[in-house]
PDB file of C-alpha atoms in Angstrom:
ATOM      1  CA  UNK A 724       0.000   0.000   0.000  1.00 58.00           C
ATOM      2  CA  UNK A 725       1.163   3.064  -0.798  1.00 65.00           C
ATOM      3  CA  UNK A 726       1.982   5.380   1.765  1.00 72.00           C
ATOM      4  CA  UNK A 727      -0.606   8.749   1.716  1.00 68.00           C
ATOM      5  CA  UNK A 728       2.221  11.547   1.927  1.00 72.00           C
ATOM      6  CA  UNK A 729       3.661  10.262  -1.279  1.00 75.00           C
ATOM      7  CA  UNK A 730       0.107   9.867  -3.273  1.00 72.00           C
ATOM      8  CA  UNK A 731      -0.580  13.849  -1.814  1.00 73.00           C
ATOM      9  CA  UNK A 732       3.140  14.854  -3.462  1.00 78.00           C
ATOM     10  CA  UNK A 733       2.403  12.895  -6.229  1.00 79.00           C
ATOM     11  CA  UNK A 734      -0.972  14.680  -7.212  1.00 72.00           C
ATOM     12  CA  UNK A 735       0.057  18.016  -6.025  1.00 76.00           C
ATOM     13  CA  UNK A 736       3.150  17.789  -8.621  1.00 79.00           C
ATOM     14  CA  UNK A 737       0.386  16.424 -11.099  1.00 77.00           C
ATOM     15  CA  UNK A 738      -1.828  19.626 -10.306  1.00 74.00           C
ATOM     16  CA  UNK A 739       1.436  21.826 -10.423  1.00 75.00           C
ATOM     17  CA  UNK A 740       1.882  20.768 -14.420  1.00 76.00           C
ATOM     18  CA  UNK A 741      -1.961  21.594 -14.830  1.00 70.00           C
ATOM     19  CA  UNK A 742      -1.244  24.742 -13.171  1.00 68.00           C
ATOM     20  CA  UNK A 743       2.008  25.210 -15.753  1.00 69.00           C
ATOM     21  CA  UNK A 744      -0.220  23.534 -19.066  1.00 67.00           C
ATOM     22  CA  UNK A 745      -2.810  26.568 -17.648  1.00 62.00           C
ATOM     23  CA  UNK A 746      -0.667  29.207 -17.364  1.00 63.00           C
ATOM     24  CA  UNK A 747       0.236  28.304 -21.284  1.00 65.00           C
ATOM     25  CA  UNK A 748      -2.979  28.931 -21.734  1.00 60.00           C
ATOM     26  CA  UNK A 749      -3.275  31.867 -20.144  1.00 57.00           C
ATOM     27  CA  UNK A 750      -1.822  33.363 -23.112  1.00 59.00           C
ATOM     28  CA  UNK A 751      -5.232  32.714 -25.123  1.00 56.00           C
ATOM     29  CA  UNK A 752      -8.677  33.748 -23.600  1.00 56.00           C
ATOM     30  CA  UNK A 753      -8.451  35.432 -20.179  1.00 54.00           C
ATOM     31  CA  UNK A 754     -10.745  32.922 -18.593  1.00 58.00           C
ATOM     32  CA  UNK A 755     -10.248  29.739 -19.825  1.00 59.00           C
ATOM     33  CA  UNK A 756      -7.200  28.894 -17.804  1.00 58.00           C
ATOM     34  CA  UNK A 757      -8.450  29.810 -14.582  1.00 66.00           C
ATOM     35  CA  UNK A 758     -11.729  28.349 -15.282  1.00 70.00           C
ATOM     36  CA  UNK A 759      -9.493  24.911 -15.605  1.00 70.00           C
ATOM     37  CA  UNK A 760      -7.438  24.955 -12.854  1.00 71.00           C
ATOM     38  CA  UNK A 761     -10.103  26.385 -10.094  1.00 77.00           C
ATOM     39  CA  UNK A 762     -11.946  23.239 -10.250  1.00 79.00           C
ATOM     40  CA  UNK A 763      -8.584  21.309 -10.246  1.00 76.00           C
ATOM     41  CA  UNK A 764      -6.862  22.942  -7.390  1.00 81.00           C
ATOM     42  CA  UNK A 765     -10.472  22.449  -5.015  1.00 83.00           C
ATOM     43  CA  UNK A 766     -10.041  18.997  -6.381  1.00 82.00           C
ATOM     44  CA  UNK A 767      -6.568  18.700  -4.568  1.00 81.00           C
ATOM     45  CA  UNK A 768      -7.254  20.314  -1.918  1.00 85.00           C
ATOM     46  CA  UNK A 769     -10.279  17.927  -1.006  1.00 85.00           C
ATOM     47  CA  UNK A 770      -8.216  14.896  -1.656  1.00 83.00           C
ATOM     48  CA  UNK A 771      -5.249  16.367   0.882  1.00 86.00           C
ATOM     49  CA  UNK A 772      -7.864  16.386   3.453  1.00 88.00           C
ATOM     50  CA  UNK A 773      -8.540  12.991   2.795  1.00 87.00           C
ATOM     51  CA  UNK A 774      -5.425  11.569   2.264  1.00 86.00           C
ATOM     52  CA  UNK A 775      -4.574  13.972   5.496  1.00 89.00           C
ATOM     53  CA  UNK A 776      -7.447  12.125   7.563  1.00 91.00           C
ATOM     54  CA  UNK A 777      -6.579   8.528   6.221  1.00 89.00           C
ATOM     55  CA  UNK A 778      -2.592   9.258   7.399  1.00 89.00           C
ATOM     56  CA  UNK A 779      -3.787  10.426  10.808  1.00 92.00           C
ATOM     57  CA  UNK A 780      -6.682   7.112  10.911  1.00 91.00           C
ATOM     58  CA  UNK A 781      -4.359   4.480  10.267  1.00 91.00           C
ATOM     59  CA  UNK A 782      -1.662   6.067  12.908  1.00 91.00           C
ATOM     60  CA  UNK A 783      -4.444   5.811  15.312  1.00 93.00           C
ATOM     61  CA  UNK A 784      -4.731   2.618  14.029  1.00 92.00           C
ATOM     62  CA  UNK A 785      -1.311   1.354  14.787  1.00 92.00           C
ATOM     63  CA  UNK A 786      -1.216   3.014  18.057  1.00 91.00           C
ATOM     64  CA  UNK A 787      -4.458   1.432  19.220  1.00 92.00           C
ATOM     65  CA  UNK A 788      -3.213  -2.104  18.036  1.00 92.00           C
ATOM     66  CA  UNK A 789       0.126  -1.473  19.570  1.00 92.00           C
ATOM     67  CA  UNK A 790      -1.458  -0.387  22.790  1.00 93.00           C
ATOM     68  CA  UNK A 791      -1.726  -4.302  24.201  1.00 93.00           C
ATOM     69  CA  UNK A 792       1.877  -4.846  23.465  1.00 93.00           C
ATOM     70  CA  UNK A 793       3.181  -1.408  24.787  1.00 93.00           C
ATOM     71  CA  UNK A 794       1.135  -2.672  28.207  1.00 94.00           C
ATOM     72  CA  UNK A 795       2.207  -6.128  28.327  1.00 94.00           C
ATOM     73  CA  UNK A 796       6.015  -5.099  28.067  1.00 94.00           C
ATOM     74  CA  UNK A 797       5.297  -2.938  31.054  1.00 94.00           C
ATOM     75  CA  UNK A 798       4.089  -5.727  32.859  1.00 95.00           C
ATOM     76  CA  UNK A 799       6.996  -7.809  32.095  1.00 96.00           C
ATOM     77  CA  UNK A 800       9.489  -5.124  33.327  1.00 94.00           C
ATOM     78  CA  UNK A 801       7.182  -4.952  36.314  1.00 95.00           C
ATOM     79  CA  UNK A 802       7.183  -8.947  36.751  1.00 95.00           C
ATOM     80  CA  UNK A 803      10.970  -8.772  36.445  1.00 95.00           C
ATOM     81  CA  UNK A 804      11.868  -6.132  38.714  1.00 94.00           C
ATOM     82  CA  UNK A 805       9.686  -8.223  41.383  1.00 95.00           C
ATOM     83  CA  UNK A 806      11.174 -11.428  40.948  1.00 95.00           C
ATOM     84  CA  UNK A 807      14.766  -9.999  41.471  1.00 95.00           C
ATOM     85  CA  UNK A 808      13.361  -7.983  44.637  1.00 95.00           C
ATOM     86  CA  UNK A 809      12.366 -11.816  45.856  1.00 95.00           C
ATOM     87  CA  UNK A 810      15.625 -13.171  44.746  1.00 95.00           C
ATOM     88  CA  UNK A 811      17.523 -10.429  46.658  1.00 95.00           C
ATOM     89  CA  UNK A 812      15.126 -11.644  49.876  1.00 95.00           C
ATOM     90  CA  UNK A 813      15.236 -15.257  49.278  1.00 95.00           C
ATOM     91  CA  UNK A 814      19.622 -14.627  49.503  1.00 95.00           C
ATOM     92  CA  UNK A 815      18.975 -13.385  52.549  1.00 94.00           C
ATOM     93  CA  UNK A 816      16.602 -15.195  54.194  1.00 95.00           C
ATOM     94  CA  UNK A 817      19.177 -18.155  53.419  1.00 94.00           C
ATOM     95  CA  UNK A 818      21.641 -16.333  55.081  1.00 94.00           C
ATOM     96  CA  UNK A 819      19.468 -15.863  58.045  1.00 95.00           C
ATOM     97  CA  UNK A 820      18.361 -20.378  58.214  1.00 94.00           C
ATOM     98  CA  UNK A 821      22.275 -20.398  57.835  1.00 94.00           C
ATOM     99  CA  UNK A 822      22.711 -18.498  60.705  1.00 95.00           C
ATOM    100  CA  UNK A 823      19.861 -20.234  62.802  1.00 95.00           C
ATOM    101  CA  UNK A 824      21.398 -23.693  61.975  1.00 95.00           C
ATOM    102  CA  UNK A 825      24.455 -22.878  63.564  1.00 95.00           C
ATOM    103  CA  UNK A 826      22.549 -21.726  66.238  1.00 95.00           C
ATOM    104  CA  UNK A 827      20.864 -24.387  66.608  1.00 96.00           C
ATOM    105  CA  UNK A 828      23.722 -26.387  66.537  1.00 96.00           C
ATOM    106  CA  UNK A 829      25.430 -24.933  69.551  1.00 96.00           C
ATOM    107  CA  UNK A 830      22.001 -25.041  71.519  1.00 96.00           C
ATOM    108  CA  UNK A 831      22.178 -29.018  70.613  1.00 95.00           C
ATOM    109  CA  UNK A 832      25.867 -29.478  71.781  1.00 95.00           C
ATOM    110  CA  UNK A 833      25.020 -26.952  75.219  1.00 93.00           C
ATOM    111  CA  UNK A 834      21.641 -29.647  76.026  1.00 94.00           C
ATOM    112  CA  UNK A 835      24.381 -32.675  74.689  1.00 92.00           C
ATOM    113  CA  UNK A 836      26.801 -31.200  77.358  1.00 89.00           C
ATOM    114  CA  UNK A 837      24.169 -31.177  80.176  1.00 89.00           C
ATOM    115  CA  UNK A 838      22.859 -34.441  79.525  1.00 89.00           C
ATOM    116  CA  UNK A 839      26.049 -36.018  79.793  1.00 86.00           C
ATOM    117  CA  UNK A 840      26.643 -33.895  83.122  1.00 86.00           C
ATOM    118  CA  UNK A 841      23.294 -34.806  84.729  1.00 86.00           C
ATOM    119  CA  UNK A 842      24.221 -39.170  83.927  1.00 86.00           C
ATOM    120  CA  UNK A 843      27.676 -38.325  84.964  1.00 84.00           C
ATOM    121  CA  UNK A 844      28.516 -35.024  87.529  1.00 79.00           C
ATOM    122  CA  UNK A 845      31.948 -36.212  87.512  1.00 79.00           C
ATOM    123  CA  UNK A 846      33.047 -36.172  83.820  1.00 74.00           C
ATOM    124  CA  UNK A 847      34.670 -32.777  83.325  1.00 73.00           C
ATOM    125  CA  UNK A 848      36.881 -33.690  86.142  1.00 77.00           C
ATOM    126  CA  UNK A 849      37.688 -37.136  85.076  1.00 74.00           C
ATOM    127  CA  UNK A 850      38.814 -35.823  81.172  1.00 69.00           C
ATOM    128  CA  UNK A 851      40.851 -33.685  82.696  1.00 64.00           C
ATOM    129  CA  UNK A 852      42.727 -35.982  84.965  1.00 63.00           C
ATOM    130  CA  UNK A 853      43.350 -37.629  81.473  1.00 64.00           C
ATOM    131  CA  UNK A 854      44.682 -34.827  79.675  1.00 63.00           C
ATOM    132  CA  UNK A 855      46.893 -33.741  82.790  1.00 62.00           C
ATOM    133  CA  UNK A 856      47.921 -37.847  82.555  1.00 61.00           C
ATOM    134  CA  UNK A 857      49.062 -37.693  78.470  1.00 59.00           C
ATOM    135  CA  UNK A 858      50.810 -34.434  79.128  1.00 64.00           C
ATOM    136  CA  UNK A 859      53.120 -36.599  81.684  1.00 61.00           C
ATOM    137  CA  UNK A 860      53.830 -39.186  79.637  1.00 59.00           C
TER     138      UNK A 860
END
């Protein structure tokens, strides 16, 4: 299809020659020539409006049909700014269970340790009689 700026250049040069073939005959009768190009030069002006209103229609066009993509696109740099606002939280929540499993660790060896004291009151003493025992040796 062609596009509407070039068909409106395209008569208007048209209309121009007219204009030049009625100037030529200008040179005759007084009134013929204008009498030929009045109705002419309307005749262009009419179909600039048109081809003025069918330009400004089909952009209107294109912008209404591009309107779903132009929204979904901002939803997808919405959706991917979110997901690496979770990812950033997700790092450090696993940082944090990190943190509470060594925790928890320590609270297991600490109730491990008193366990073993409350069966046995006398095993700190007796490992260290041991270790005071291997340093002699």
């Amino acid at each position: 299809m062609a596009d509407p700026a070039d068909l409106l250049k395209a008569w208007q040069h048209a209309i121009r020659d007219l204009g030049g073939v009625a100037a030529s005959l200008a040179s005759g009768p007084a009134g013929a020539a204008s009498e030929l190009v009045r109705p002419l030069q309307h005749q262009a002006e009419l179909l600039q409006q048109v081809l003025q209103r069918q330009l400004e229609f089909e952009r209107e066009l294109v912008g209404r049909a591009a309107a779903p993509l132009h929204a979904a696109q901002d939803l997808i740099d919405q959706a991917t700014g979110t997901f690496r606002a979770q990812a950033t939280s997700f790092r450090a929540a696993s940082t944090t269970f990190g943190q509470l499993a060594a925790l928890m660790d320590q609270q297991a060896d600490l109730l491990e340790r008193a366990g073993t004291l409350m069966r046995d009151p006398l095993t700190p003493f007796r490992s260290a009689d041991n270790e005071s025992i291997a340093e002699d040796e």
